[in-house]
Amino acid sequence: MNSFRVTPWEVEGSVDYEKLIKEFGTQPLTEDLKKKFVDLAGEDHVLLRRNVFFSHRDLDKVLDDCFSSKGFFLYTGRGPSGRMHIGHIIPFVFTKWLQDVFGVNVYIEITDDEKYVYKRDAKWNQIQEYAYDNILDIVAVGFNPDKTFIFKDSEYIKHLYPLALKVSKHINFSLAKAVFGFNNITNIGLIFYPSLQIVPTFFEKKRCLIPAAIDQDPYWRIQRDIAERFGYYKAAAIHSIFLPPLTGLRDKMSSSKPETAIFLNEDYETIKRKVMKYAFSGGQPTVEMHRKLGGNPDVDVSYQWLYMFFEEDDKKLEELREKYKKGDLLTGELKQYLIDKIWEFLEEHQKNKDKARRKVEKFMYDGKLSKRMWDLEFEDVFSE
Amino acid sequence: MNSFRVTPWEVEGSVDYEKLIKEFGTQPLTEDLKKKFVDLAGEDHVLLRRNVFFSHRDLDKVLDDCFSSKGFFLYTGRGPSGRMHIGHIIPFVFTKWLQDVFGVNVYIEITDDEKYVYKRDAKWNQIQEYAYDNILDIVAVGFNPDKTFIFKDSEYIKHLYPLALKVSKHINFSLAKAVFGFNNITNIGLIFYPSLQIVPTFFEKKRCLIPAAIDQDPYWRIQRDIAERFGYYKAAAIHSIFLPPLTGLRDKMSSSKPETAIFLNEDYETIKRKVMKYAFSGGQPTVEMHRKLGGNPDVDVSYQWLYMFFEEDDKKLEELREKYKKGDLLTGELKQYLIDKIWEFLEEHQKNKDKARRKVEKFMYDGKLSKRMWDLEFEDVFSE
């Protein structure tokens, strides 16, 4: 039986994304809508073309708001439970692209509170260290420092709290139980937390588009139930699948299982060793058999990573696929190809991260947008 | 059947305080312990002598800490759901006396967050207005401005939040349900709130003594379960009964039923009208019958108010009681006696409240203690 489970805190099993669309009640990202999207953006993006973003809510309305120049804003986030890996950075790469092509504001929530209450043995200071390191990774992606506000919940809480309380009044325990799978042993910090993740969707009186992995959708479901009562728009979302772990196509990459992921701070040697050792192969047990029978790219994680993100060139990708299937390309060769692609991406990322330290202030406190956010009181939300 | 119900948000029926002591698992305030208390304080207080404070947790240990000069600190609070009445101010009068005789710090939490999430139709701005007005009433009581910190949850939240999260990890929904009577339709803001009320018990690494009405005890019960795991003391408490409503001995005074209470801002005429009209009388239906049969002070609210707070002089009180029982004192006369006593107290209070506006800054931001509290980060609590 193909059973799986997706909540904001756990992804288990081999996820059936079509089934998830039905379960969560989201919309598939059709070719028609993608075309409209790409036309408006003026360019395509590999993550769209390869269906890493595969589902949405109200993306069509966001595009309409663009046409009618009402505009929209972007919101995404990161739970600082450890160092970031490739799977974590992908939604940020896409969000950055969206900012570039549409010229809109981006709000990035660092949910240190969530990560602290979620794990029983989480240490506050450890989470704060991860938060700072994660922020550097996010800054390294290259957002516009005057149109991006990165904030840590525990630090920005004075601004968030009244709004979170307002949100919390519309969510009773039954609803939280049904949507997030809470139960009697869930602690009251985690029970309250969803309020905090919903608040940033009310940062502007425009439609909010949230690029994030599909596991975050439960929050937006609740937001969409209450937003209009607040005089705000229902949040729109564009959902990504999970980049599969190195070790196979089930579950998602996990920081607690280092063999499943490539971390953003890893060097060439480590990446090479991990991919060579752990990347699940669709190839045959021996070179002779592989030459004869060929490999299966559909279960081969190296091929899947190239498909989903690392090989943007459609022709090149098709060529790899054909060669691999025919047995002309060996598993080791395919892996080496991926290793070089990953390193190309990470070498650049690591350089940018070195420079990020000097830019953090702007994103968090004194850029054009961040400064405005620290001055804001959100009083209008209470004026009703 | 004598049924009653006491939670931090509701008091219903005729409260059986002896039964409550057993139900809550607190200790009765014995004459022995009171004597020890009064000896150490160097003076007595009417609210102790008349058993308005009737129950406690670890008060004996607080007194021991005084003897051994470890010291302790005081913590109490106010939920700003409306204007304050006589019943609200009494614990503050007692707390102020404790500060005077023991020379200790007092922390006063204004729970605007709680009141906002508790009432479905509560308006944020209205609660903020009440909060400011309530703070003026509290300042008027005469606390030491360099040893008192008055803080509003929503304003001091950045300091409170990390500690509240830490507390929240030790309270699961089952426990919150059992202790506070939460259920499936309780909103997730109210479910989280107890964490916030527990935090101030960790403001100092000394024992915390909480003078408050008995309905607040559920919070301390949970605090006492977790405090030692945090490396802190279990909170001590001294519990008061509820000053009965004018209208009779059941329930407690309620801001939403103005006939049950005397508000701190009411003038002489209003007080007189209310007491004359609403104060439940233990007297006889006619003057003739009263002269003949006498009144019953035990059910007479005017007498009870004099007993509990307004007539400090034991001899004078005994005299009133005897005269009333004999029929020498008429209900109208007893009421007038109470009216004068209330006005004596409120006239002074209202003068002090006028001056309080100028003092608020010190209590909230730049007194010796309040300034220190704004500089504090509570990092030690996370060092474990």
PDB file of C-alpha atoms in Angstrom, chain A residues 234-359:
ATOM      1  CA  LYS A 234      -7.369  35.147   1.025  1.00  0.00           C
ATOM      2  CA  ALA A 235      -3.743  34.102   0.698  1.00  0.00           C
ATOM      3  CA  ALA A 236      -2.648  32.675  -2.637  1.00  0.00           C
ATOM      4  CA  ALA A 237      -0.063  29.923  -2.698  1.00  0.00           C
ATOM      5  CA  ILE A 238       2.166  28.125  -5.131  1.00  0.00           C
ATOM      6  CA  HIS A 239       3.215  24.737  -3.801  1.00  0.00           C
ATOM      7  CA  SER A 240       6.384  22.790  -4.452  1.00  0.00           C
ATOM      8  CA  ILE A 241       6.991  19.093  -4.111  1.00  0.00           C
ATOM      9  CA  PHE A 242       9.894  17.953  -1.935  1.00  0.00           C
ATOM     10  CA  LEU A 243      13.277  17.491  -3.567  1.00  0.00           C
ATOM     11  CA  PRO A 244      13.785  13.778  -2.892  1.00  0.00           C
ATOM     12  CA  PRO A 245      16.467  12.699  -0.419  1.00  0.00           C
ATOM     13  CA  LEU A 246      19.686  11.315  -1.911  1.00  0.00           C
ATOM     14  CA  THR A 247      18.786   7.927  -0.558  1.00  0.00           C
ATOM     15  CA  GLY A 248      15.644   7.394  -2.641  1.00  0.00           C
ATOM     16  CA  LEU A 249      12.362   8.883  -3.750  1.00  0.00           C
ATOM     17  CA  ARG A 250      10.447   8.437  -0.494  1.00  0.00           C
ATOM     18  CA  ASP A 251      10.079  10.994   2.355  1.00  0.00           C
ATOM     19  CA  LYS A 252      11.963  14.264   2.185  1.00  0.00           C
ATOM     20  CA  MET A 253      15.532  15.337   2.878  1.00  0.00           C
ATOM     21  CA  SER A 254      16.131  15.503   6.582  1.00  0.00           C
ATOM     22  CA  SER A 255      18.699  17.507   8.507  1.00  0.00           C
ATOM     23  CA  SER A 256      18.774  14.810  11.118  1.00  0.00           C
ATOM     24  CA  LYS A 257      19.848  12.224   8.518  1.00  0.00           C
ATOM     25  CA  PRO A 258      22.899  13.845   6.895  1.00  0.00           C
ATOM     26  CA  GLU A 259      23.182  11.092   4.285  1.00  0.00           C
ATOM     27  CA  THR A 260      19.867  12.192   2.768  1.00  0.00           C
ATOM     28  CA  ALA A 261      20.859  15.770   2.006  1.00  0.00           C
ATOM     29  CA  ILE A 262      23.539  18.086   0.665  1.00  0.00           C
ATOM     30  CA  PHE A 263      23.992  20.996   3.033  1.00  0.00           C
ATOM     31  CA  LEU A 264      24.652  24.475   1.745  1.00  0.00           C
ATOM     32  CA  ASN A 265      27.953  24.699   3.609  1.00  0.00           C
ATOM     33  CA  GLU A 266      29.451  21.436   2.334  1.00  0.00           C
ATOM     34  CA  ASP A 267      32.620  21.419   0.264  1.00  0.00           C
ATOM     35  CA  TYR A 268      33.277  19.691  -3.030  1.00  0.00           C
ATOM     36  CA  GLU A 269      34.849  16.619  -1.430  1.00  0.00           C
ATOM     37  CA  THR A 270      31.925  16.072   0.915  1.00  0.00           C
ATOM     38  CA  ILE A 271      29.401  16.515  -1.862  1.00  0.00           C
ATOM     39  CA  LYS A 272      31.292  14.074  -4.063  1.00  0.00           C
ATOM     40  CA  ARG A 273      31.565  11.488  -1.313  1.00  0.00           C
ATOM     41  CA  LYS A 274      27.866  11.775  -0.397  1.00  0.00           C
ATOM     42  CA  VAL A 275      26.538  11.612  -3.939  1.00  0.00           C
ATOM     43  CA  MET A 276      28.845   8.737  -4.865  1.00  0.00           C
ATOM     44  CA  LYS A 277      28.013   6.813  -1.714  1.00  0.00           C
ATOM     45  CA  TYR A 278      24.355   7.542  -1.038  1.00  0.00           C
ATOM     46  CA  ALA A 279      22.611   8.755  -4.186  1.00  0.00           C
ATOM     47  CA  PHE A 280      20.095   6.069  -5.032  1.00  0.00           C
ATOM     48  CA  SER A 281      20.851   4.749  -8.482  1.00  0.00           C
ATOM     49  CA  GLY A 282      18.539   3.555 -11.229  1.00  0.00           C
ATOM     50  CA  GLY A 283      21.500   1.820 -12.859  1.00  0.00           C
ATOM     51  CA  GLN A 284      22.360  -1.865 -13.089  1.00  0.00           C
ATOM     52  CA  PRO A 285      24.493  -3.763 -10.515  1.00  0.00           C
ATOM     53  CA  THR A 286      27.475  -4.130 -12.874  1.00  0.00           C
ATOM     54  CA  VAL A 287      28.933  -2.026 -15.687  1.00  0.00           C
ATOM     55  CA  GLU A 288      28.397  -4.921 -18.091  1.00  0.00           C
ATOM     56  CA  MET A 289      24.723  -5.235 -17.234  1.00  0.00           C
ATOM     57  CA  HIS A 290      24.280  -1.456 -17.344  1.00  0.00           C
ATOM     58  CA  ARG A 291      25.819  -1.246 -20.823  1.00  0.00           C
ATOM     59  CA  LYS A 292      23.484  -4.007 -21.896  1.00  0.00           C
ATOM     60  CA  LEU A 293      20.201  -3.134 -20.112  1.00  0.00           C
ATOM     61  CA  GLY A 294      20.542   0.597 -19.424  1.00  0.00           C
ATOM     62  CA  GLY A 295      19.456   2.565 -16.354  1.00  0.00           C
ATOM     63  CA  ASN A 296      16.091   3.818 -15.127  1.00  0.00           C
ATOM     64  CA  PRO A 297      16.177   7.641 -14.742  1.00  0.00           C
ATOM     65  CA  ASP A 298      12.732   7.717 -13.146  1.00  0.00           C
ATOM     66  CA  VAL A 299      13.985   6.190  -9.896  1.00  0.00           C
ATOM     67  CA  ASP A 300      17.524   7.542 -10.124  1.00  0.00           C
ATOM     68  CA  VAL A 301      17.943  10.358  -7.591  1.00  0.00           C
ATOM     69  CA  SER A 302      20.879  11.951  -9.438  1.00  0.00           C
ATOM     70  CA  TYR A 303      18.778  12.204 -12.568  1.00  0.00           C
ATOM     71  CA  GLN A 304      15.814  13.509 -10.557  1.00  0.00           C
ATOM     72  CA  TRP A 305      17.921  16.251  -8.966  1.00  0.00           C
ATOM     73  CA  LEU A 306      19.198  17.272 -12.391  1.00  0.00           C
ATOM     74  CA  TYR A 307      15.636  17.221 -13.680  1.00  0.00           C
ATOM     75  CA  MET A 308      14.148  19.216 -10.828  1.00  0.00           C
ATOM     76  CA  PHE A 309      16.745  21.911 -10.470  1.00  0.00           C
ATOM     77  CA  PHE A 310      20.359  21.402 -11.471  1.00  0.00           C
ATOM     78  CA  GLU A 311      20.162  21.001 -15.273  1.00  0.00           C
ATOM     79  CA  GLU A 312      18.254  23.931 -16.688  1.00  0.00           C
ATOM     80  CA  ASP A 313      18.991  23.046 -20.301  1.00  0.00           C
ATOM     81  CA  ASP A 314      16.114  20.920 -21.611  1.00  0.00           C
ATOM     82  CA  LYS A 315      18.127  19.513 -24.518  1.00  0.00           C
ATOM     83  CA  LYS A 316      21.052  18.565 -22.332  1.00  0.00           C
ATOM     84  CA  LEU A 317      18.702  16.879 -19.878  1.00  0.00           C
ATOM     85  CA  GLU A 318      16.962  14.886 -22.589  1.00  0.00           C
ATOM     86  CA  GLU A 319      20.362  13.788 -23.873  1.00  0.00           C
ATOM     87  CA  LEU A 320      21.376  12.552 -20.393  1.00  0.00           C
ATOM     88  CA  ARG A 321      18.102  10.694 -20.025  1.00  0.00           C
ATOM     89  CA  GLU A 322      18.440   8.922 -23.355  1.00  0.00           C
ATOM     90  CA  LYS A 323      22.086   7.995 -22.827  1.00  0.00           C
ATOM     91  CA  TYR A 324      21.352   6.708 -19.346  1.00  0.00           C
ATOM     92  CA  LYS A 325      18.434   4.602 -20.531  1.00  0.00           C
ATOM     93  CA  LYS A 326      20.527   3.137 -23.296  1.00  0.00           C
ATOM     94  CA  GLY A 327      23.388   2.332 -20.970  1.00  0.00           C
ATOM     95  CA  ASP A 328      25.785   4.720 -22.702  1.00  0.00           C
ATOM     96  CA  LEU A 329      25.990   6.803 -19.530  1.00  0.00           C
ATOM     97  CA  LEU A 330      27.156   4.967 -16.396  1.00  0.00           C
ATOM     98  CA  THR A 331      25.815   5.724 -12.887  1.00  0.00           C
ATOM     99  CA  GLY A 332      29.231   7.034 -11.839  1.00  0.00           C
ATOM    100  CA  GLU A 333      29.296   9.387 -14.804  1.00  0.00           C
ATOM    101  CA  LEU A 334      25.784  10.657 -14.125  1.00  0.00           C
ATOM    102  CA  LYS A 335      26.700  11.193 -10.479  1.00  0.00           C
ATOM    103  CA  GLN A 336      29.832  13.105 -11.436  1.00  0.00           C
ATOM    104  CA  TYR A 337      27.726  15.281 -13.734  1.00  0.00           C
ATOM    105  CA  LEU A 338      25.399  16.086 -10.828  1.00  0.00           C
ATOM    106  CA  ILE A 339      28.302  16.670  -8.432  1.00  0.00           C
ATOM    107  CA  ASP A 340      29.753  19.286 -10.763  1.00  0.00           C
ATOM    108  CA  LYS A 341      26.357  20.979 -11.106  1.00  0.00           C
ATOM    109  CA  ILE A 342      25.784  21.030  -7.353  1.00  0.00           C
ATOM    110  CA  TRP A 343      29.252  22.427  -6.778  1.00  0.00           C
ATOM    111  CA  GLU A 344      28.749  25.115  -9.389  1.00  0.00           C
ATOM    112  CA  PHE A 345      25.637  26.210  -7.511  1.00  0.00           C
ATOM    113  CA  LEU A 346      27.093  25.889  -4.005  1.00  0.00           C
ATOM    114  CA  GLU A 347      30.457  27.490  -4.736  1.00  0.00           C
ATOM    115  CA  GLU A 348      28.580  30.604  -5.867  1.00  0.00           C
ATOM    116  CA  HIS A 349      26.199  30.367  -2.910  1.00  0.00           C
ATOM    117  CA  GLN A 350      29.035  30.099  -0.413  1.00  0.00           C
ATOM    118  CA  LYS A 351      30.749  33.155  -1.868  1.00  0.00           C
ATOM    119  CA  ASN A 352      27.499  35.091  -1.559  1.00  0.00           C
ATOM    120  CA  LYS A 353      27.020  33.857   1.979  1.00  0.00           C
ATOM    121  CA  ASP A 354      30.429  35.238   2.942  1.00  0.00           C
ATOM    122  CA  LYS A 355      29.252  38.645   1.805  1.00  0.00           C
ATOM    123  CA  ALA A 356      25.813  38.229   3.421  1.00  0.00           C
ATOM    124  CA  ARG A 357      27.027  39.098   6.906  1.00  0.00           C
ATOM    125  CA  ARG A 358      27.425  42.720   5.865  1.00  0.00           C
ATOM    126  CA  LYS A 359      23.952  42.818   4.306  1.00  0.00           C
TER     127      LYS A 359
END
